[in-house]
CSV table of C-alpha atoms and ligand atoms in Angstrom, one decimal:
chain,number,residue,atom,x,y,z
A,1,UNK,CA,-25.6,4.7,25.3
A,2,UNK,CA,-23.8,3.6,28.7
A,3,UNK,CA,-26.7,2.9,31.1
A,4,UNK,CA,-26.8,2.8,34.7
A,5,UNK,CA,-27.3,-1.1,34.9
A,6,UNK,CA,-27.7,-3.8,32.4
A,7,UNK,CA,-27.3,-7.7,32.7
A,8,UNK,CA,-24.5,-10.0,31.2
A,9,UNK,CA,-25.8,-13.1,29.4
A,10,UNK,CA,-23.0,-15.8,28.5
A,11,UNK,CA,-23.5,-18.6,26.3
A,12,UNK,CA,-23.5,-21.2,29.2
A,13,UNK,CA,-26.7,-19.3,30.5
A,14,UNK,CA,-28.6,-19.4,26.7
A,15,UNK,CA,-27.3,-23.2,27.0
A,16,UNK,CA,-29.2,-23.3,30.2
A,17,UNK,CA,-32.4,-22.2,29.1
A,18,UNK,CA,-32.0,-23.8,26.0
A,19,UNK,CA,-31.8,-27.8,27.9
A,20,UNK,CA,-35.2,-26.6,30.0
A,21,UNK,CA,-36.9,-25.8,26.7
A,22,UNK,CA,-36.3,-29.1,25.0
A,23,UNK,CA,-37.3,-31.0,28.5
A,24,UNK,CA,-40.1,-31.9,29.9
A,25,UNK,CA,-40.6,-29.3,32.2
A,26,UNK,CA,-41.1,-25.7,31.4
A,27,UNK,CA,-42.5,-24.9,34.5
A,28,UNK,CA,-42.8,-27.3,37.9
A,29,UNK,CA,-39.8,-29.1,37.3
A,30,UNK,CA,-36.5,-29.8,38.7
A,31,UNK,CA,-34.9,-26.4,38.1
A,32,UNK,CA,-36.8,-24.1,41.0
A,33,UNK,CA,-35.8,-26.9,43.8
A,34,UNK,CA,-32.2,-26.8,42.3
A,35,UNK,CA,-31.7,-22.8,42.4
A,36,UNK,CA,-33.6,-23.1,45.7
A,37,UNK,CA,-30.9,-25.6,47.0
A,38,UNK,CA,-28.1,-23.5,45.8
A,39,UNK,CA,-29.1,-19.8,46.8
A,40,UNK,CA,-29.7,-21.2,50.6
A,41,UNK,CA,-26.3,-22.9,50.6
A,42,UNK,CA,-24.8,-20.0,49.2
A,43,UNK,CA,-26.6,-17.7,51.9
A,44,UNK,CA,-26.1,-20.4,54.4
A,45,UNK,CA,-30.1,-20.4,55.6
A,46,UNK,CA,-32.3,-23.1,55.4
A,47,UNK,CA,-35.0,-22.7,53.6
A,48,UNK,CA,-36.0,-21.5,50.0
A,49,UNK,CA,-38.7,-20.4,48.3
A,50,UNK,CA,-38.2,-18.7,44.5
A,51,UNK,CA,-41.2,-16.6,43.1
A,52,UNK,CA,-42.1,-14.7,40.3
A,53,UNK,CA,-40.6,-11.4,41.3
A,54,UNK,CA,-39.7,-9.6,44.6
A,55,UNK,CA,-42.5,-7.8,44.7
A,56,UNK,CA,-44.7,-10.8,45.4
A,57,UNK,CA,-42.1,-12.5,47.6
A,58,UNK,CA,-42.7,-9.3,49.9
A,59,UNK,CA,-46.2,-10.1,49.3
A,60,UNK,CA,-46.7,-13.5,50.4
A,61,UNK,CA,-43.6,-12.8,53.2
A,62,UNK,CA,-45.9,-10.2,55.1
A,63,UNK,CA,-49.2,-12.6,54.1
A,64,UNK,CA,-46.6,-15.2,56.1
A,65,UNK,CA,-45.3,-12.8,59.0
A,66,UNK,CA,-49.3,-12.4,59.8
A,67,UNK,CA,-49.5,-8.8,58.0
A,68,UNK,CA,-53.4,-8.3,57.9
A,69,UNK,CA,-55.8,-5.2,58.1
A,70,UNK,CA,-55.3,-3.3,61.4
A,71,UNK,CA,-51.6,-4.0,61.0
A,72,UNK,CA,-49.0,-1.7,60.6
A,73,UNK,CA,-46.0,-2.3,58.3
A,74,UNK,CA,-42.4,0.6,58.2
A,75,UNK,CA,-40.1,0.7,55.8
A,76,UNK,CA,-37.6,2.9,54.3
A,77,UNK,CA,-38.6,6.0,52.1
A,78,UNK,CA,-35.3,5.5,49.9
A,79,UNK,CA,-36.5,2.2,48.3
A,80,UNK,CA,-38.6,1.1,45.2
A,81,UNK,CA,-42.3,1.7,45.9
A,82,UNK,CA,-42.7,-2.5,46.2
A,83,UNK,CA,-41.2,-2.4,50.0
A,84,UNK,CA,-44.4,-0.6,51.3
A,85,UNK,CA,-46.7,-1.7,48.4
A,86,UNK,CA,-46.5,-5.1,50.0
A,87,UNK,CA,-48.2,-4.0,53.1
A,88,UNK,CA,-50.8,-2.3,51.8
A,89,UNK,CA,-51.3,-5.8,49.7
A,90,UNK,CA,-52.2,-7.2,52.8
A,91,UNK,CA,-54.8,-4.9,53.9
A,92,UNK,CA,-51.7,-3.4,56.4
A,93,UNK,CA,-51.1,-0.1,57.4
A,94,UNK,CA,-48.0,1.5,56.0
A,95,UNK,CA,-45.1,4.0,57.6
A,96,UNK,CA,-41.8,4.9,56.9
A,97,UNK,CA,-38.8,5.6,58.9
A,98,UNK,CA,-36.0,8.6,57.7
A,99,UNK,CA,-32.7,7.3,56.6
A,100,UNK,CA,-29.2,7.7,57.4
A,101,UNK,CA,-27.5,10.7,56.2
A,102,UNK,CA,-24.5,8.5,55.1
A,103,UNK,CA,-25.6,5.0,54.4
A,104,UNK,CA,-28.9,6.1,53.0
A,105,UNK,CA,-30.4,3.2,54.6
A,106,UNK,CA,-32.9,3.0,57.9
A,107,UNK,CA,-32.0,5.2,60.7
A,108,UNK,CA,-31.7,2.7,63.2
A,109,UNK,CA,-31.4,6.2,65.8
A,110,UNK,CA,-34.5,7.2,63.9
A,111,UNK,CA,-36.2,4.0,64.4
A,112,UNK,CA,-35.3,3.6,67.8
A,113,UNK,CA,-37.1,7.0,68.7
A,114,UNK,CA,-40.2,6.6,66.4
A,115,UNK,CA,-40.5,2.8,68.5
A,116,UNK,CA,-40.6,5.1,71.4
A,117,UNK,CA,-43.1,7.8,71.0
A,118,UNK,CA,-45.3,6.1,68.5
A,119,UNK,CA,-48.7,4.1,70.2
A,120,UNK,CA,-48.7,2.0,67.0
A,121,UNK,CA,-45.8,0.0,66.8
A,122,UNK,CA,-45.1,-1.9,63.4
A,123,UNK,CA,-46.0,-5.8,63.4
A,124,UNK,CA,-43.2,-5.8,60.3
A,125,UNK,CA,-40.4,-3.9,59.7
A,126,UNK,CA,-38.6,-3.8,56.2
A,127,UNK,CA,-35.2,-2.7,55.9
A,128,UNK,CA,-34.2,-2.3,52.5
A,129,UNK,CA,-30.3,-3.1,51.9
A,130,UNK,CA,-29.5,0.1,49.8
A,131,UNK,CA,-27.5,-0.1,46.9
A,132,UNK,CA,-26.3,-3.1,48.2
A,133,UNK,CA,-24.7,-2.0,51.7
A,134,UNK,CA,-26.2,-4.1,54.9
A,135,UNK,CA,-28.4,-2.0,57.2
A,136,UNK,CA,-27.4,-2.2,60.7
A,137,UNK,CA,-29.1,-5.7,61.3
A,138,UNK,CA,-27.7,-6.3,64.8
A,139,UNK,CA,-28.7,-3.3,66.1
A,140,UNK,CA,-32.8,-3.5,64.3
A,141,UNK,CA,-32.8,-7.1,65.3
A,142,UNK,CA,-32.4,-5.9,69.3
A,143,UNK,CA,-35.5,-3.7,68.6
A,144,UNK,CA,-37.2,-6.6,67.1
A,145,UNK,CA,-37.3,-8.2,70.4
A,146,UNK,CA,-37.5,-5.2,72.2
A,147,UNK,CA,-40.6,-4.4,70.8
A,148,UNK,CA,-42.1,-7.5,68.8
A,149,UNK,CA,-42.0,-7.1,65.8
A,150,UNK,CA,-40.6,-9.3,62.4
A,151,UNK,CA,-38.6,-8.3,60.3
A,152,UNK,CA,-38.2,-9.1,56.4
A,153,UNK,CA,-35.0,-7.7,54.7
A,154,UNK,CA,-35.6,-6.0,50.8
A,155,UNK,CA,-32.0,-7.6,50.0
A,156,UNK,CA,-33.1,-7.0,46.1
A,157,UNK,CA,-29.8,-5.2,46.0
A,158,UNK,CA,-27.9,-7.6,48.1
A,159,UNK,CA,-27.0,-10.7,47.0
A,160,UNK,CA,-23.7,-11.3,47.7
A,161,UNK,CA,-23.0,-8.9,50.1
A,162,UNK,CA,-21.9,-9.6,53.8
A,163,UNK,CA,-22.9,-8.3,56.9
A,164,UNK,CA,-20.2,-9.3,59.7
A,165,UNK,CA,-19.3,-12.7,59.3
A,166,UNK,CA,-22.4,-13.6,57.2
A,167,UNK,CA,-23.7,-13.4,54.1
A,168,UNK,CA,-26.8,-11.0,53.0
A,169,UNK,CA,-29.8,-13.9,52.9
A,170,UNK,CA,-28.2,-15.7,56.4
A,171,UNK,CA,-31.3,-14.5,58.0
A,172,UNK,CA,-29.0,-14.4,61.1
A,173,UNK,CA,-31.1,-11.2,62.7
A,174,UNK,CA,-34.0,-11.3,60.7
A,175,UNK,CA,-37.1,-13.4,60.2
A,176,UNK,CA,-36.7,-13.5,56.1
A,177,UNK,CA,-35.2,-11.7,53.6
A,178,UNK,CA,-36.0,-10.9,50.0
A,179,UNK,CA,-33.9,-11.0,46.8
A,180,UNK,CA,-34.7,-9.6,43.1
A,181,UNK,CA,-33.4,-11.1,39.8
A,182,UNK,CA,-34.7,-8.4,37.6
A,183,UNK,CA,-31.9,-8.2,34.7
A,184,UNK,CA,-30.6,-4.5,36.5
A,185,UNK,CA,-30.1,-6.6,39.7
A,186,UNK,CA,-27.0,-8.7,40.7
A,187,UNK,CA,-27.9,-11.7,39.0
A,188,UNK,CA,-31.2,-12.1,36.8
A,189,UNK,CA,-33.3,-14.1,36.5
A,190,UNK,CA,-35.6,-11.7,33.7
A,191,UNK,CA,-38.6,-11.4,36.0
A,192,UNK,CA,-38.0,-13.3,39.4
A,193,UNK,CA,-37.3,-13.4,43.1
A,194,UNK,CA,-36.9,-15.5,46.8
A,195,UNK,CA,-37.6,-15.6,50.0
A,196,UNK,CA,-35.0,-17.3,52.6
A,197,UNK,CA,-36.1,-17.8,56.2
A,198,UNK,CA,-34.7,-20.2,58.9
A,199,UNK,CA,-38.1,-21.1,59.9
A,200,UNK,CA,-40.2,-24.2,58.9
A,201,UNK,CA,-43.6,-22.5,59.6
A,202,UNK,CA,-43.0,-19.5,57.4
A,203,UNK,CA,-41.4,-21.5,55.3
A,204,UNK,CA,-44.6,-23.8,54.7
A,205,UNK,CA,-47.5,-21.1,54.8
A,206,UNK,CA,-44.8,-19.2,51.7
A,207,UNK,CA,-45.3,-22.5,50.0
A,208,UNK,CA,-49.0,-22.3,50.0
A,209,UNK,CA,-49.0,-18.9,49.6
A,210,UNK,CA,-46.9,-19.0,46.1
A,211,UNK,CA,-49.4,-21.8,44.7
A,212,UNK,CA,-52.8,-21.1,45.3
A,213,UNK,CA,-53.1,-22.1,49.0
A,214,UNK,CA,-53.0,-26.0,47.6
A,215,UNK,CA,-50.9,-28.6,49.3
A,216,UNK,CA,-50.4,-32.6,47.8
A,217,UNK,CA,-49.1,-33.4,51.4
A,218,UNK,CA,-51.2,-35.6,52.8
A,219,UNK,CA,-49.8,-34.6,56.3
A,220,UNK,CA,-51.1,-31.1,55.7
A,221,UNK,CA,-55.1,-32.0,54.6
A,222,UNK,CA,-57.6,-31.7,56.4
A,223,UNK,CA,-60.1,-34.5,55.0
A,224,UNK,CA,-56.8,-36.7,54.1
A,225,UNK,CA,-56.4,-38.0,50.4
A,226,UNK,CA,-58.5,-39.5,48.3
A,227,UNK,CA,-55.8,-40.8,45.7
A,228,UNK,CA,-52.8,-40.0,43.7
A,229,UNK,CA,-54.6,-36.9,41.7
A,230,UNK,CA,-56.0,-35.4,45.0
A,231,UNK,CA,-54.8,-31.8,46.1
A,232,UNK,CA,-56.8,-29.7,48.7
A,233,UNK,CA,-56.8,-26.1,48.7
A,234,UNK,CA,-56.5,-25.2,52.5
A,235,UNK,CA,-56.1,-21.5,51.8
A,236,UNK,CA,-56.6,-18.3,49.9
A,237,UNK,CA,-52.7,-18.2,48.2
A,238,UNK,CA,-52.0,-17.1,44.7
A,239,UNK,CA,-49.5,-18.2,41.2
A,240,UNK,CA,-46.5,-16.5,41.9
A,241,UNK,CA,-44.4,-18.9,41.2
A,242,UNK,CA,-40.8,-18.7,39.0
A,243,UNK,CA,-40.7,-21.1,35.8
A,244,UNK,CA,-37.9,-23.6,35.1
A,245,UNK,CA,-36.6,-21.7,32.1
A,246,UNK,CA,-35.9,-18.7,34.8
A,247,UNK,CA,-34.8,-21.3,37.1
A,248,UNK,CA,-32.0,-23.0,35.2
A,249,UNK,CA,-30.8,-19.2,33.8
A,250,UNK,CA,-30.6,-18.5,38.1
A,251,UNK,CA,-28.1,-21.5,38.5
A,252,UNK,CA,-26.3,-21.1,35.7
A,253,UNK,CA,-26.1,-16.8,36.9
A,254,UNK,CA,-25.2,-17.9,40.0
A,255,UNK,CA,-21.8,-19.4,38.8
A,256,UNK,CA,-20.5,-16.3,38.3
A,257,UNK,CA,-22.1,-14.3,41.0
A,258,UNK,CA,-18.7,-13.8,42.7
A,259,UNK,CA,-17.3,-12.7,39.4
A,260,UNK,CA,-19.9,-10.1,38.9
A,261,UNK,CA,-19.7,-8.6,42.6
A,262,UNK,CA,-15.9,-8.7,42.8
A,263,UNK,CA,-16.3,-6.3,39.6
A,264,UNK,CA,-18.7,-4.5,41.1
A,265,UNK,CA,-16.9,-3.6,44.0
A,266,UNK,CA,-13.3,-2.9,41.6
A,267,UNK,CA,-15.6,-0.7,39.9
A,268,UNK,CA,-16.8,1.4,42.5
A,269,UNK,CA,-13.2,1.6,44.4
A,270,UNK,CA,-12.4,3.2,40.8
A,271,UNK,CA,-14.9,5.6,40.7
A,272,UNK,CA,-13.9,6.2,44.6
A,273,UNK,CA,-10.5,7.0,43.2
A,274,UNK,CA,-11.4,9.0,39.8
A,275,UNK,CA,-14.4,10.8,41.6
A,276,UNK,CA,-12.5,12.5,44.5
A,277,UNK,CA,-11.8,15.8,43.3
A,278,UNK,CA,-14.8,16.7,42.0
A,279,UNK,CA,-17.3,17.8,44.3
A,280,UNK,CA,-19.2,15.2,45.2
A,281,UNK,CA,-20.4,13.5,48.3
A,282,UNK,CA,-19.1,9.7,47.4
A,283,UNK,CA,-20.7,6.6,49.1
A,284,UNK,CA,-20.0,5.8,52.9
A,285,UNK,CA,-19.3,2.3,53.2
A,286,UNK,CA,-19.7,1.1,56.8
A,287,UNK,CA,-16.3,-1.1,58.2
A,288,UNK,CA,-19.3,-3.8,59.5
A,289,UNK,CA,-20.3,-4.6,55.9
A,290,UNK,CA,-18.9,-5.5,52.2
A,291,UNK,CA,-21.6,-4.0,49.6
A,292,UNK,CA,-22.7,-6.2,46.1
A,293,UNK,CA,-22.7,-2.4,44.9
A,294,UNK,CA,-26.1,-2.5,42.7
A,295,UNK,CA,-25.6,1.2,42.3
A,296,UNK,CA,-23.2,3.5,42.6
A,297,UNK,CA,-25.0,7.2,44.1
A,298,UNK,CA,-23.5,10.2,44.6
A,299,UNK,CA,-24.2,13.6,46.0
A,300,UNK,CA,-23.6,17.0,44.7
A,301,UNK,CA,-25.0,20.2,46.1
A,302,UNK,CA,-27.0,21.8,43.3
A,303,UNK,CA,-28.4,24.5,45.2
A,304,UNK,CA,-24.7,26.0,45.7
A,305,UNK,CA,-23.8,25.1,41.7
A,306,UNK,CA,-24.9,26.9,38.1
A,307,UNK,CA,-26.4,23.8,37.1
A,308,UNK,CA,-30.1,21.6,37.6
A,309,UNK,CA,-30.2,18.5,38.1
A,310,UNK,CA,-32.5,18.3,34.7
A,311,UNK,CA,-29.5,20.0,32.7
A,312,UNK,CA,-26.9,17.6,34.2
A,313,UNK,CA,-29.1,15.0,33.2
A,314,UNK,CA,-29.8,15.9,29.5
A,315,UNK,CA,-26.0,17.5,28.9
A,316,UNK,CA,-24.5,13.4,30.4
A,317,UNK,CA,-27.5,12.0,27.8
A,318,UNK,CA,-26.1,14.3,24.8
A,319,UNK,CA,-22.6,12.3,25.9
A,320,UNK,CA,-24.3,9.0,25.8
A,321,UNK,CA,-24.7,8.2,29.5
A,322,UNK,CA,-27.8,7.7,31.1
A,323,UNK,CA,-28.0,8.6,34.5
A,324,UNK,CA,-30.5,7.4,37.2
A,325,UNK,CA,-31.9,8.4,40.3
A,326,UNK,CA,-32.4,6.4,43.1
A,327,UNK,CA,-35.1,6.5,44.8
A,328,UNK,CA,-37.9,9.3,45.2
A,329,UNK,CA,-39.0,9.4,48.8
A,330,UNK,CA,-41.7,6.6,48.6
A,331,UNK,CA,-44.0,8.6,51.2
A,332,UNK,CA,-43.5,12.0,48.0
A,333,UNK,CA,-45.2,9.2,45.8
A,334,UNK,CA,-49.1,10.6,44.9
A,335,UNK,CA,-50.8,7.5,46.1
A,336,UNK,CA,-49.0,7.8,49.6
A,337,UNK,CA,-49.6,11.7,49.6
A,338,UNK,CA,-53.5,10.7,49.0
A,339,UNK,CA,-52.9,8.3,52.4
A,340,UNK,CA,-51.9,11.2,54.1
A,341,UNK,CA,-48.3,11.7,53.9
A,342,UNK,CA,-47.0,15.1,53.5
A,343,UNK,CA,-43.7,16.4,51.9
A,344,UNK,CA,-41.2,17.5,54.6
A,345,UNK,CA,-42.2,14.4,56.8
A,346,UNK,CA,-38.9,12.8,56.2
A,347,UNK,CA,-36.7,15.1,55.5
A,348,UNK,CA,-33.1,13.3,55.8
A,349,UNK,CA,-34.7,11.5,52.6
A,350,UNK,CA,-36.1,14.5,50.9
A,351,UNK,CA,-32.9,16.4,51.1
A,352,UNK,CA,-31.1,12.8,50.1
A,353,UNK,CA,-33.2,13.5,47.1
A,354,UNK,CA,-32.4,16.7,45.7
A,355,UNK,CA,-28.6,15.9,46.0
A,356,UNK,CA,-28.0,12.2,44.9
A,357,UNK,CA,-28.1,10.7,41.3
A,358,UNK,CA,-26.9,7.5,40.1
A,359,UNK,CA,-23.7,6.4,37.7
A,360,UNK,CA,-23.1,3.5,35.1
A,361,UNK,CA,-21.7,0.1,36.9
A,362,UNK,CA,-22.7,-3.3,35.5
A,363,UNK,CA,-20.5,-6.3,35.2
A,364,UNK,CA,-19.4,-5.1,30.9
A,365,UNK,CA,-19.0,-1.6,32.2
A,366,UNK,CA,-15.4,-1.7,30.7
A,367,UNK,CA,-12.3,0.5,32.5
A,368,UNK,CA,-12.5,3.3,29.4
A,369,UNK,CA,-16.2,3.1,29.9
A,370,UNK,CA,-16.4,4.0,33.5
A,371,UNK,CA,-13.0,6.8,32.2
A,372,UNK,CA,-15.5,8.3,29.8
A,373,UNK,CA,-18.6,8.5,32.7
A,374,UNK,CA,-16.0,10.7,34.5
A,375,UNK,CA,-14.4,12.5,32.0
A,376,UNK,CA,-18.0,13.6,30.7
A,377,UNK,CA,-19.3,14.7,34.4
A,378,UNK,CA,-15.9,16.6,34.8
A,379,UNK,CA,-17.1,18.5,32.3
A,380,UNK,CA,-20.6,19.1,32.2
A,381,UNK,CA,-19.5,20.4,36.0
A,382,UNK,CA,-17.0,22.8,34.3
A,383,UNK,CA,-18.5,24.2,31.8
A,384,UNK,CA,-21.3,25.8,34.3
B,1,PLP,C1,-36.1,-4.2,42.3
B,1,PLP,C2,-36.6,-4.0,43.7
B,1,PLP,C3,-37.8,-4.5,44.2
B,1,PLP,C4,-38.8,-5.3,43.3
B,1,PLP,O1,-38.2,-6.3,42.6
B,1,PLP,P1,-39.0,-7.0,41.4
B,1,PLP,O2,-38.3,-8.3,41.3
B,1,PLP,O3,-38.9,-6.1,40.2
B,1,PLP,O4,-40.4,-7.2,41.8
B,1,PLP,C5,-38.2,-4.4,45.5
B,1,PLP,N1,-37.4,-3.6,46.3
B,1,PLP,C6,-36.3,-3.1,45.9
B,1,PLP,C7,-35.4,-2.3,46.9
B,1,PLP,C8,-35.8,-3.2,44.6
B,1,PLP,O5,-34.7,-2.6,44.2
């Protein structure tokens, strides 16, 4: 079976793992400071913090940014339910903002207008990098200070991307932004994520936030130490923290994150390429950015063809290929219809939707592989 996205697992990386698990350190080591280190040089931003998994880096960032009860958090509708999860986490209010017809990411148009006629105006704004492609940072970041509010990128498709002259993770126009290393992402960790920020004070309360609200600095207490074993818990944090094990497989992943993006992205030209007389809407790539390509989406208007979007599905799965969809409208979700959102609120994302499914491309997707994924759809779309 050729899946939508699967991770690549060389023998340097089991090597990696292997030295953490005859150390001393499984956890609390040296590893999480190293893979720290290198993602912020790599992103070129200061300050790292590795956790867990995304979804409780978005946590603790909007616990950071000040997200509390009375608080109102947007995101995207096209994302994983974990972008606006982690403001109801904090108590927060949460809304979305419709997407782009082409990009698929925040309507930055859309945004501007909601800013405008809205009397509750977000404290944190989440734009989630889809598929890989930068949102329109420049332009979100004027907002920002237009209208005060942070903003925390969901970059769990986007490492290794660039925006302008700067990498994904720069944190150039944004307060902090968020990476996932679950094994379909661009580099994996198994379970794990960070948060990058330029800024010392988020930086610090994200440390307290990832380990219980305890600080050994000394500096930081409020009754001062009492000795070398003393710790004081100064806050209400929590234990999302990464282990050493997952720390030393994210360096040694990290080696070949170029590799894995620069196939990515000779992937996706090919399917560009193979794709274009079928009809399909294939992805818009804005001239401002250069995707990491986590996914590969395409449209295709069912409503005008003999076939469901259930059949195409099943006939691709009797051919070996699972197909995936990315994402159902967050806001369609039954736990945000019991908050009160309504199907046809966003429609851009709804229609988006209906249209779009998702194709094979991992690093091992070989050339024949990705032949075979077209020469399949060709004709499942024939044959109806
Ligand atoms: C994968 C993903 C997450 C959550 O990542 P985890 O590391 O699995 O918690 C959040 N947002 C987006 C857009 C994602 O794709």
């Amino acid at each position: 079976m050729i899946s939508y996205g699967r991770q690549n697992i060389s023998g340097e990386d089991i090597e990696a793992v292997r030295q953490v698990l005859a150390s001393d350190w499984l956890t609390q080591g040296p590893d999480i400071a190293d893979f720290e280190r290198k993602v912020a040089a790599y992103c070129g931003v200061k300050y790292a913090v590795a956790t867990s998994n995304a979804t409780a880096a978005l946590h603790i960032a909007c616990l950071a940014a000040g997200l509390k009860e009375g608080d109102m958090l947007w995101t995207s509708p096209n994302t994983f339910v974990a972008s606006a999860n982690c403001g109801r986490y904090c108590g927060a209010a949460v809304d979305f903002v419709d997407i782009d017809d082409d990009t698929y990411n925040i309507s930055v148009a859309e945004l501007e207008k909601k800013l405008n006629s809205n009397q509750v105006k977000p404290k944190v704004v989440i734009p989630v990098h889809f598929a890989g492609q930068s949102c329109e940072m420049e332009k979100i970041h004027a907002l920002a200070q237009q209208y005060g509010f942070m903003i925390i990128e969901d970059a769990s498709h986007a490492i290794g991307a660039v925006y302008q002259e700067d990498r994904v993770g720069s944190c150039k126009y944004s307060s902090m932004t968020v990476f996932s290393f679950h094994p379909v992402k661009i580099i994996t960790t198994a379970e794990g994520g960070m948060i990058l920020t330029n800024n010392k004070g988020l930086y610090d309360k994200i440390l307290l936030y990832r380990s219980h609200g305890i600080t050994r600095d000394p500096e930081a207490m409020v009754g001062g130490s009492d000795g070398p074993w003393y710790y004081e818990q100064i806050g209400l944090g929590f234990n999302y923290r990464m282990t050493d094990l997952q720390a030393a497989l994210g360096v040694s992943q990290l080696e070949r994150l170029v590799a894995f993006v620069e196939r990515r992205r000779y992937l996706a030209k090919r399917y560009d390429a193979l794709l274009k007389d079928l009809p399909l809407k294939l992805p818009y790539q804005s001239e401002k950015t250069n995707s990491s390509w986590h996914i590969y989406v395409v449209r295709l208007d069912f409503a005008s063809l003999q076939i469901t979007k259930q059949a195409l599905f099943a006939k691709m799965r009797e051919r070996g290929i699972a197909l995936n969809l990315h994402y159902i409208p967050v806001h369609t979700q039954p736990y945000y219809q019991k908050l009160g959102f309504k199907k046809g609120d966003f429609p851009v994302s709804e229609a988006y939707y209906e249209e779009a499914f998702t194709l094979p491309l991992y690093y091992d997707l070989t050339d024949r592989q990705q032949e075979e994924v077209v020469e399949s759809l060709r004709e499942v779309l024939r044959n109806d």
